[in-house]
PDB file of C-alpha atoms in Angstrom:
ATOM      1  CA  MET A   1      20.108   8.530   2.947  1.00  0.00           C
ATOM      2  CA  LYS A   2      16.494   9.274   1.888  1.00  0.00           C
ATOM      3  CA  VAL A   3      13.636   6.844   2.816  1.00  0.00           C
ATOM      4  CA  PHE A   4      10.057   6.791   1.695  1.00  0.00           C
ATOM      5  CA  ILE A   5       7.424   5.602   3.603  1.00  0.00           C
ATOM      6  CA  SER A   6       3.679   4.485   2.225  1.00  0.00           C
ATOM      7  CA  ALA A   7       1.662   4.174   5.251  1.00  0.00           C
ATOM      8  CA  ASP A   8      -1.982   2.351   5.392  1.00  0.00           C
ATOM      9  CA  ILE A   9      -4.388   1.506   8.019  1.00  0.00           C
ATOM     10  CA  GLU A  10      -5.935  -1.906   7.298  1.00  0.00           C
ATOM     11  CA  GLY A  11      -2.791  -3.593   8.570  1.00  0.00           C
ATOM     12  CA  THR A  12      -2.192  -2.000  11.803  1.00  0.00           C
ATOM     13  CA  ALA A  13      -1.976  -4.356  14.553  1.00  0.00           C
ATOM     14  CA  GLY A  14      -5.195  -4.639  16.559  1.00  0.00           C
ATOM     15  CA  ILE A  15      -7.683  -3.486  13.655  1.00  0.00           C
ATOM     16  CA  VAL A  16     -10.693  -5.741  12.690  1.00  0.00           C
ATOM     17  CA  HIS A  17     -13.572  -3.492  11.330  1.00  0.00           C
ATOM     18  CA  TRP A  18     -14.218  -0.986   8.888  1.00  0.00           C
ATOM     19  CA  ASP A  19     -15.472   1.571  11.669  1.00  0.00           C
ATOM     20  CA  GLU A  20     -11.891   1.752  12.951  1.00  0.00           C
ATOM     21  CA  ALA A  21     -10.525   2.752   9.461  1.00  0.00           C
ATOM     22  CA  GLU A  22     -13.151   5.274   8.498  1.00  0.00           C
ATOM     23  CA  ARG A  23     -12.771   8.581   9.503  1.00  0.00           C
ATOM     24  CA  THR A  24     -17.015   9.073   9.969  1.00  0.00           C
ATOM     25  CA  HIS A  25     -16.692   6.709  12.700  1.00  0.00           C
ATOM     26  CA  ALA A  26     -15.949   7.357  16.169  1.00  0.00           C
ATOM     27  CA  ASP A  27     -13.736   4.517  16.298  1.00  0.00           C
ATOM     28  CA  TRP A  28     -11.095   6.054  13.653  1.00  0.00           C
ATOM     29  CA  THR A  29      -9.607   8.516  16.342  1.00  0.00           C
ATOM     30  CA  GLU A  30      -8.228   5.448  18.020  1.00  0.00           C
ATOM     31  CA  PHE A  31      -6.804   3.555  15.172  1.00  0.00           C
ATOM     32  CA  ARG A  32      -5.374   6.773  13.664  1.00  0.00           C
ATOM     33  CA  ALA A  33      -3.291   6.931  16.575  1.00  0.00           C
ATOM     34  CA  LEU A  34      -1.798   3.472  16.331  1.00  0.00           C
ATOM     35  CA  MET A  35      -1.705   3.780  12.683  1.00  0.00           C
ATOM     36  CA  THR A  36       0.628   7.134  13.531  1.00  0.00           C
ATOM     37  CA  ALA A  37       2.763   5.107  16.397  1.00  0.00           C
ATOM     38  CA  GLU A  38       3.918   2.525  13.717  1.00  0.00           C
ATOM     39  CA  VAL A  39       4.670   5.090  11.076  1.00  0.00           C
ATOM     40  CA  VAL A  40       6.627   6.772  14.006  1.00  0.00           C
ATOM     41  CA  ALA A  41       8.313   3.548  14.762  1.00  0.00           C
ATOM     42  CA  ALA A  42       9.340   2.884  11.080  1.00  0.00           C
ATOM     43  CA  CYS A  43      10.811   6.346  11.231  1.00  0.00           C
ATOM     44  CA  GLU A  44      12.970   5.974  14.129  1.00  0.00           C
ATOM     45  CA  GLY A  45      14.281   2.511  12.875  1.00  0.00           C
ATOM     46  CA  ALA A  46      15.299   4.355   9.770  1.00  0.00           C
ATOM     47  CA  ARG A  47      17.054   7.176  11.826  1.00  0.00           C
ATOM     48  CA  ALA A  48      18.737   4.861  13.531  1.00  0.00           C
ATOM     49  CA  ALA A  49      20.167   2.930  10.447  1.00  0.00           C
ATOM     50  CA  GLY A  50      21.466   6.280   9.103  1.00  0.00           C
ATOM     51  CA  ALA A  51      18.654   7.821   7.432  1.00  0.00           C
ATOM     52  CA  THR A  52      18.840  11.863   7.122  1.00  0.00           C
ATOM     53  CA  GLU A  53      15.607  12.196   5.596  1.00  0.00           C
ATOM     54  CA  VAL A  54      12.245  10.483   5.822  1.00  0.00           C
ATOM     55  CA  VAL A  55       9.519  11.272   3.110  1.00  0.00           C
ATOM     56  CA  LEU A  56       6.192   9.943   4.202  1.00  0.00           C
ATOM     57  CA  LYS A  57       2.835   9.355   2.076  1.00  0.00           C
ATOM     58  CA  ASP A  58      -0.249   9.128   3.932  1.00  0.00           C
ATOM     59  CA  ALA A  59      -1.886   6.532   1.784  1.00  0.00           C
ATOM     60  CA  HIS A  60      -4.955   5.723   3.535  1.00  0.00           C
ATOM     61  CA  ASP A  61      -8.639   6.659   2.316  1.00  0.00           C
ATOM     62  CA  SER A  62      -8.573  10.438   2.643  1.00  0.00           C
ATOM     63  CA  GLY A  63      -4.839  10.693   2.800  1.00  0.00           C
ATOM     64  CA  ARG A  64      -5.394  13.096   6.080  1.00  0.00           C
ATOM     65  CA  ASN A  65      -5.074  10.209   9.079  1.00  0.00           C
ATOM     66  CA  LEU A  66      -1.638  10.585  10.798  1.00  0.00           C
ATOM     67  CA  ILE A  67      -1.584  12.768  13.783  1.00  0.00           C
ATOM     68  CA  LEU A  68       0.873  15.405  12.287  1.00  0.00           C
ATOM     69  CA  ASP A  69       2.503  16.787  15.431  1.00  0.00           C
ATOM     70  CA  ARG A  70       3.739  12.942  16.749  1.00  0.00           C
ATOM     71  CA  LEU A  71       6.003  12.832  13.434  1.00  0.00           C
ATOM     72  CA  PRO A  72       9.586  13.277  14.218  1.00  0.00           C
ATOM     73  CA  ASP A  73      11.121  16.583  12.943  1.00  0.00           C
ATOM     74  CA  TYR A  74      13.260  15.018   9.774  1.00  0.00           C
ATOM     75  CA  VAL A  75      10.093  13.678   8.035  1.00  0.00           C
ATOM     76  CA  ARG A  76       8.197  15.310   5.328  1.00  0.00           C
ATOM     77  CA  ILE A  77       4.674  14.156   4.756  1.00  0.00           C
ATOM     78  CA  VAL A  78       2.780  14.160   1.711  1.00  0.00           C
ATOM     79  CA  ARG A  79      -0.985  14.405   2.624  1.00  0.00           C
ATOM     80  CA  GLY A  80      -4.071  13.905   0.483  1.00  0.00           C
ATOM     81  CA  TRP A  81      -4.299  12.986  -3.291  1.00  0.00           C
ATOM     82  CA  SER A  82      -2.637  14.864  -5.894  1.00  0.00           C
ATOM     83  CA  GLY A  83      -4.207  12.762  -8.867  1.00  0.00           C
ATOM     84  CA  HIS A  84      -0.492  11.599  -9.959  1.00  0.00           C
ATOM     85  CA  PRO A  85      -0.498   7.886 -11.151  1.00  0.00           C
ATOM     86  CA  ASP A  86       1.907   7.016  -8.335  1.00  0.00           C
ATOM     87  CA  ALA A  87      -0.750   7.351  -5.755  1.00  0.00           C
ATOM     88  CA  MET A  88      -0.102   5.517  -2.604  1.00  0.00           C
ATOM     89  CA  MET A  89       3.666   6.414  -3.829  1.00  0.00           C
ATOM     90  CA  PHE A  90       3.643   9.708  -4.843  1.00  0.00           C
ATOM     91  CA  GLY A  91       6.277  11.731  -3.711  1.00  0.00           C
ATOM     92  CA  LEU A  92       9.088   8.866  -4.669  1.00  0.00           C
ATOM     93  CA  ASP A  93      11.818   9.565  -7.090  1.00  0.00           C
ATOM     94  CA  PRO A  94      15.199   7.758  -7.953  1.00  0.00           C
ATOM     95  CA  GLY A  95      16.695   9.588  -5.164  1.00  0.00           C
ATOM     96  CA  PHE A  96      15.444   7.541  -2.213  1.00  0.00           C
ATOM     97  CA  ALA A  97      17.782   4.558  -0.899  1.00  0.00           C
ATOM     98  CA  ALA A  98      14.465   2.353  -0.316  1.00  0.00           C
ATOM     99  CA  ALA A  99      10.793   2.302   0.395  1.00  0.00           C
ATOM    100  CA  ILE A 100       9.002   0.979   3.482  1.00  0.00           C
ATOM    101  CA  TYR A 101       5.500   0.137   3.799  1.00  0.00           C
ATOM    102  CA  THR A 102       3.220   0.118   6.965  1.00  0.00           C
ATOM    103  CA  GLY A 103      -0.226  -1.167   8.204  1.00  0.00           C
ATOM    104  CA  TYR A 104      -0.438  -2.773   4.760  1.00  0.00           C
ATOM    105  CA  HIS A 105      -3.221  -5.322   3.966  1.00  0.00           C
ATOM    106  CA  SER A 106      -4.614  -8.568   1.962  1.00  0.00           C
ATOM    107  CA  LYS A 107      -5.450  -8.231  -1.498  1.00  0.00           C
ATOM    108  CA  ALA A 108      -9.128  -8.420  -2.580  1.00  0.00           C
ATOM    109  CA  GLY A 109     -10.587 -11.781  -2.871  1.00  0.00           C
ATOM    110  CA  SER A 110      -8.325 -13.156  -0.116  1.00  0.00           C
ATOM    111  CA  GLU A 111      -9.267 -14.105   3.494  1.00  0.00           C
ATOM    112  CA  GLY A 112      -6.124 -12.763   5.359  1.00  0.00           C
ATOM    113  CA  ASN A 113      -7.703  -9.913   6.666  1.00  0.00           C
ATOM    114  CA  PRO A 114     -11.649  -8.704   7.541  1.00  0.00           C
ATOM    115  CA  LEU A 115     -10.896  -5.793   5.860  1.00  0.00           C
ATOM    116  CA  ALA A 116      -9.238  -7.059   2.491  1.00  0.00           C
ATOM    117  CA  HIS A 117      -9.272  -5.259  -0.422  1.00  0.00           C
ATOM    118  CA  THR A 118      -7.454  -3.663  -3.409  1.00  0.00           C
ATOM    119  CA  SER A 119      -7.713   0.268  -4.016  1.00  0.00           C
ATOM    120  CA  ASN A 120     -11.455   0.430  -3.460  1.00  0.00           C
ATOM    121  CA  MET A 121     -14.500  -1.917  -2.504  1.00  0.00           C
ATOM    122  CA  ARG A 122     -15.803  -1.435  -6.227  1.00  0.00           C
ATOM    123  CA  ILE A 123     -13.051  -3.877  -7.451  1.00  0.00           C
ATOM    124  CA  SER A 124     -13.622  -7.834  -6.696  1.00  0.00           C
ATOM    125  CA  ARG A 125     -10.030  -8.787  -7.799  1.00  0.00           C
ATOM    126  CA  LEU A 126      -7.133  -6.965  -9.605  1.00  0.00           C
ATOM    127  CA  LEU A 127      -5.010  -9.377 -11.915  1.00  0.00           C
ATOM    128  CA  LEU A 128      -1.554  -8.540 -13.227  1.00  0.00           C
ATOM    129  CA  ASN A 129      -0.463 -10.679 -15.706  1.00  0.00           C
ATOM    130  CA  GLY A 130      -2.987 -13.179 -14.784  1.00  0.00           C
ATOM    131  CA  GLU A 131      -2.152 -13.055 -11.067  1.00  0.00           C
ATOM    132  CA  VAL A 132      -4.367 -11.477  -8.202  1.00  0.00           C
ATOM    133  CA  ALA A 133      -2.480  -8.463  -7.345  1.00  0.00           C
ATOM    134  CA  SER A 134      -2.535  -6.293  -3.965  1.00  0.00           C
ATOM    135  CA  GLU A 135      -1.777  -2.793  -3.400  1.00  0.00           C
ATOM    136  CA  PHE A 136       1.826  -3.863  -2.766  1.00  0.00           C
ATOM    137  CA  THR A 137       2.174  -5.675  -5.873  1.00  0.00           C
ATOM    138  CA  ILE A 138       1.354  -2.338  -7.803  1.00  0.00           C
ATOM    139  CA  ASN A 139       3.232  -0.106  -5.314  1.00  0.00           C
ATOM    140  CA  ALA A 140       6.625  -2.217  -5.241  1.00  0.00           C
ATOM    141  CA  LEU A 141       6.744  -2.275  -8.864  1.00  0.00           C
ATOM    142  CA  CYS A 142       6.059   1.623  -8.903  1.00  0.00           C
ATOM    143  CA  ALA A 143       9.056   1.734  -6.867  1.00  0.00           C
ATOM    144  CA  ALA A 144      11.011  -0.669  -8.893  1.00  0.00           C
ATOM    145  CA  GLY A 145      10.326   1.844 -11.903  1.00  0.00           C
ATOM    146  CA  TYR A 146      12.342   4.279 -10.140  1.00  0.00           C
ATOM    147  CA  GLY A 147      15.073   1.880  -9.265  1.00  0.00           C
ATOM    148  CA  VAL A 148      13.872   1.929  -5.503  1.00  0.00           C
ATOM    149  CA  PRO A 149      14.036  -1.236  -3.637  1.00  0.00           C
ATOM    150  CA  SER A 150      11.144  -2.291  -1.158  1.00  0.00           C
ATOM    151  CA  ILE A 151      12.990  -3.444   2.015  1.00  0.00           C
ATOM    152  CA  PHE A 152      10.171  -3.651   4.393  1.00  0.00           C
ATOM    153  CA  LEU A 153       6.728  -4.238   5.113  1.00  0.00           C
ATOM    154  CA  ALA A 154       4.550  -4.396   8.328  1.00  0.00           C
ATOM    155  CA  GLY A 155       0.953  -5.676   7.782  1.00  0.00           C
ATOM    156  CA  ASP A 156      -1.162  -8.838   8.276  1.00  0.00           C
ATOM    157  CA  ALA A 157       0.138 -12.141   7.752  1.00  0.00           C
ATOM    158  CA  GLY A 158      -1.156 -12.557   3.993  1.00  0.00           C
ATOM    159  CA  ILE A 159       0.322  -9.473   2.572  1.00  0.00           C
ATOM    160  CA  CYS A 160       3.370 -10.255   4.463  1.00  0.00           C
ATOM    161  CA  SER A 161       3.623 -13.750   2.648  1.00  0.00           C
ATOM    162  CA  GLU A 162       2.866 -12.093  -0.727  1.00  0.00           C
ATOM    163  CA  ALA A 163       5.472  -9.555  -0.369  1.00  0.00           C
ATOM    164  CA  ARG A 164       8.266 -11.900   0.552  1.00  0.00           C
ATOM    165  CA  ALA A 165       7.574 -13.982  -2.356  1.00  0.00           C
ATOM    166  CA  MET A 166       7.517 -11.133  -4.677  1.00  0.00           C
ATOM    167  CA  VAL A 167      10.766  -9.431  -3.330  1.00  0.00           C
ATOM    168  CA  PRO A 168      13.176 -11.823  -2.200  1.00  0.00           C
ATOM    169  CA  GLY A 169      15.273 -10.478   0.500  1.00  0.00           C
ATOM    170  CA  LEU A 170      12.410  -8.300   1.778  1.00  0.00           C
ATOM    171  CA  LYS A 171      11.867  -8.008   5.898  1.00  0.00           C
ATOM    172  CA  ALA A 172       8.269  -8.160   7.158  1.00  0.00           C
ATOM    173  CA  VAL A 173       6.430  -7.947  10.438  1.00  0.00           C
ATOM    174  CA  GLU A 174       3.323  -9.680  10.739  1.00  0.00           C
ATOM    175  CA  THR A 175       0.802  -7.756  12.915  1.00  0.00           C
ATOM    176  CA  LEU A 176      -2.318 -10.114  12.516  1.00  0.00           C
ATOM    177  CA  GLU A 177      -4.012 -12.915  10.798  1.00  0.00           C
ATOM    178  CA  GLY A 178      -7.416 -12.599  10.034  1.00  0.00           C
ATOM    179  CA  THR A 179     -10.192 -15.739  10.038  1.00  0.00           C
ATOM    180  CA  GLY A 180     -13.673 -14.666   8.745  1.00  0.00           C
ATOM    181  CA  ARG A 181     -14.584 -11.436  10.646  1.00  0.00           C
ATOM    182  CA  ALA A 182     -12.220 -11.796  13.315  1.00  0.00           C
ATOM    183  CA  ALA A 183      -8.473 -11.241  13.653  1.00  0.00           C
ATOM    184  CA  ILE A 184      -5.697 -12.498  15.880  1.00  0.00           C
ATOM    185  CA  SER A 185      -3.198  -9.557  16.609  1.00  0.00           C
ATOM    186  CA  ILE A 186       0.004  -8.679  18.214  1.00  0.00           C
ATOM    187  CA  SER A 187      -0.203  -6.267  20.718  1.00  0.00           C
ATOM    188  CA  PRO A 188       0.159  -2.453  19.305  1.00  0.00           C
ATOM    189  CA  ALA A 189       3.445  -1.790  21.736  1.00  0.00           C
ATOM    190  CA  TRP A 190       4.952  -5.269  20.248  1.00  0.00           C
ATOM    191  CA  SER A 191       4.268  -4.330  16.784  1.00  0.00           C
ATOM    192  CA  ARG A 192       5.883  -1.015  17.314  1.00  0.00           C
ATOM    193  CA  ARG A 193       9.194  -2.494  18.578  1.00  0.00           C
ATOM    194  CA  LEU A 194       9.362  -4.823  15.864  1.00  0.00           C
ATOM    195  CA  ILE A 195       8.604  -2.350  13.120  1.00  0.00           C
ATOM    196  CA  ARG A 196      11.483  -0.329  14.687  1.00  0.00           C
ATOM    197  CA  GLU A 197      13.895  -2.969  15.009  1.00  0.00           C
ATOM    198  CA  GLY A 198      12.891  -4.642  11.660  1.00  0.00           C
ATOM    199  CA  VAL A 199      13.401  -1.149   9.637  1.00  0.00           C
ATOM    200  CA  ALA A 200      16.942  -0.637  11.241  1.00  0.00           C
ATOM    201  CA  GLU A 201      17.851  -3.985  10.313  1.00  0.00           C
ATOM    202  CA  ALA A 202      16.692  -3.950   6.867  1.00  0.00           C
ATOM    203  CA  LEU A 203      18.278  -0.510   6.163  1.00  0.00           C
ATOM    204  CA  SER A 204      21.340  -1.852   7.800  1.00  0.00           C
ATOM    205  CA  GLY A 205      21.828  -4.711   5.391  1.00  0.00           C
ATOM    206  CA  ASP A 206      22.650  -4.916   1.798  1.00  0.00           C
ATOM    207  CA  PHE A 207      19.328  -4.101   0.395  1.00  0.00           C
ATOM    208  CA  ALA A 208      20.254  -2.550  -3.515  1.00  0.00           C
ATOM    209  CA  GLN A 209      19.296  -5.551  -5.460  1.00  0.00           C
ATOM    210  CA  VAL A 210      15.824  -6.073  -3.595  1.00  0.00           C
ATOM    211  CA  LEU A 211      13.849  -5.423  -6.284  1.00  0.00           C
ATOM    212  CA  PRO A 212      10.820  -7.500  -7.639  1.00  0.00           C
ATOM    213  CA  ALA A 213      10.999  -8.883 -10.892  1.00  0.00           C
ATOM    214  CA  GLN A 214       9.817  -6.740 -13.965  1.00  0.00           C
ATOM    215  CA  ALA A 215       8.000  -8.107 -17.066  1.00  0.00           C
ATOM    216  CA  GLU A 216       8.624  -7.092 -20.608  1.00  0.00           C
ATOM    217  CA  ARG A 217       4.785  -6.377 -20.950  1.00  0.00           C
ATOM    218  CA  TYR A 218       1.909  -6.207 -18.279  1.00  0.00           C
ATOM    219  CA  GLU A 219      -1.708  -6.809 -19.000  1.00  0.00           C
ATOM    220  CA  LEU A 220      -4.068  -5.309 -16.072  1.00  0.00           C
ATOM    221  CA  VAL A 221      -7.437  -6.647 -15.452  1.00  0.00           C
ATOM    222  CA  ILE A 222     -10.148  -5.303 -13.123  1.00  0.00           C
ATOM    223  CA  GLU A 223     -12.878  -7.265 -12.251  1.00  0.00           C
ATOM    224  CA  PHE A 224     -15.447  -5.060 -10.915  1.00  0.00           C
ATOM    225  CA  ASN A 225     -18.397  -5.894  -8.369  1.00  0.00           C
ATOM    226  CA  ASN A 226     -20.956  -4.188 -10.806  1.00  0.00           C
ATOM    227  CA  PRO A 227     -21.196  -4.381 -14.411  1.00  0.00           C
ATOM    228  CA  THR A 228     -21.978  -0.695 -14.807  1.00  0.00           C
ATOM    229  CA  ASP A 229     -18.738   0.169 -13.326  1.00  0.00           C
ATOM    230  CA  ALA A 230     -17.025  -2.123 -16.244  1.00  0.00           C
ATOM    231  CA  TYR A 231     -18.865  -0.685 -18.829  1.00  0.00           C
ATOM    232  CA  ARG A 232     -17.977   2.938 -17.660  1.00  0.00           C
ATOM    233  CA  ALA A 233     -14.132   1.800 -17.449  1.00  0.00           C
ATOM    234  CA  GLY A 234     -14.364   0.220 -20.865  1.00  0.00           C
ATOM    235  CA  TRP A 235     -14.526   3.875 -22.547  1.00  0.00           C
ATOM    236  CA  TYR A 236     -10.592   4.350 -21.287  1.00  0.00           C
ATOM    237  CA  PRO A 237      -8.276   4.740 -24.371  1.00  0.00           C
ATOM    238  CA  GLY A 238      -7.316   0.928 -25.405  1.00  0.00           C
ATOM    239  CA  ALA A 239      -9.302  -0.741 -22.519  1.00  0.00           C
ATOM    240  CA  TYR A 240     -11.194  -3.872 -23.559  1.00  0.00           C
ATOM    241  CA  SER A 241     -13.656  -6.399 -22.367  1.00  0.00           C
ATOM    242  CA  HIS A 242     -12.277  -9.346 -19.881  1.00  0.00           C
ATOM    243  CA  GLY A 243     -15.199 -11.324 -19.602  1.00  0.00           C
ATOM    244  CA  PRO A 244     -18.208 -10.497 -17.191  1.00  0.00           C
ATOM    245  CA  ARG A 245     -17.671  -7.117 -15.153  1.00  0.00           C
ATOM    246  CA  ALA A 246     -14.053  -7.128 -16.072  1.00  0.00           C
ATOM    247  CA  VAL A 247     -11.633  -4.347 -18.379  1.00  0.00           C
ATOM    248  CA  ALA A 248      -8.491  -4.900 -19.410  1.00  0.00           C
ATOM    249  CA  VAL A 249      -5.422  -3.086 -20.602  1.00  0.00           C
ATOM    250  CA  LYS A 250      -1.881  -4.037 -21.933  1.00  0.00           C
ATOM    251  CA  HIS A 251       1.443  -2.038 -22.030  1.00  0.00           C
ATOM    252  CA  ALA A 252       5.052  -2.667 -21.941  1.00  0.00           C
ATOM    253  CA  ASP A 253       5.758   0.468 -19.944  1.00  0.00           C
ATOM    254  CA  PHE A 254       4.569  -0.209 -16.095  1.00  0.00           C
ATOM    255  CA  ALA A 255       3.781   3.647 -15.470  1.00  0.00           C
ATOM    256  CA  GLU A 256       1.332   3.314 -18.377  1.00  0.00           C
ATOM    257  CA  ILE A 257      -0.518   0.643 -16.172  1.00  0.00           C
ATOM    258  CA  LEU A 258      -0.360   3.059 -13.480  1.00  0.00           C
ATOM    259  CA  ARG A 259      -1.735   6.102 -15.479  1.00  0.00           C
ATOM    260  CA  ALA A 260      -4.338   3.595 -16.363  1.00  0.00           C
ATOM    261  CA  LEU A 261      -5.413   2.533 -13.221  1.00  0.00           C
ATOM    262  CA  VAL A 262      -5.995   5.959 -11.979  1.00  0.00           C
ATOM    263  CA  PHE A 263      -8.937   6.184 -14.635  1.00  0.00           C
ATOM    264  CA  LEU A 264     -10.254   2.699 -14.529  1.00  0.00           C
ATOM    265  CA  LYS A 265     -10.788   1.981 -10.951  1.00  0.00           C
ATOM    266  CA  VAL A 266     -12.890   5.428  -9.859  1.00  0.00           C
TER     267      VAL A 266
END
């Protein structure tokens, strides 16, 4: 059984400030260790449920956050960014039994995490078929395109609630809840225990049908903070204006939405 893990940092237990998430700050050293520990807990849970191989995408910022020497020997890791449209899910293919998400966070425009965002800080909101979308929204649909179910997520309370609603049957561990610029978090040790047990339970159940609903056609709208970013993105083939500072594209194939996102969001 092959399992895929997409690991972010802004939903890691205890995190509250950008200094803790950015590699240029001293605080990052502590929180990359906490991010790594949650990932290791997910790997251990997968192994306990019978996983023979775990492929891990370091999916935060530079893609070079996890402390490699702390990873189990049955793990393969994808570091950096290839430019492939799968982005935070790069390395996934139809041969995987399930996708797991750690350190995930609330979407741009929400108040569930002081570090809430979608993709990057140039985007004020990202909408898919009229609904404000998170990174999990995009990534779970990417996985579904390969027929791979998303079965477990650890992150802030906002993204856990969204993930459960989008993927009925998904199990989630709430690591923290944001209030303004503050966050109330469970302890890292407790988070690791819940992640380890939650992943093992999720993989031991009947998860084959745990897939998000897919649409016949998709409209992606990116609302930028700056109108100059919208102007530049508007030159993408097939893109069109969608109001002030916003650009949209439509396609029946979600893979083409992912392809467009690569070029529109930069």
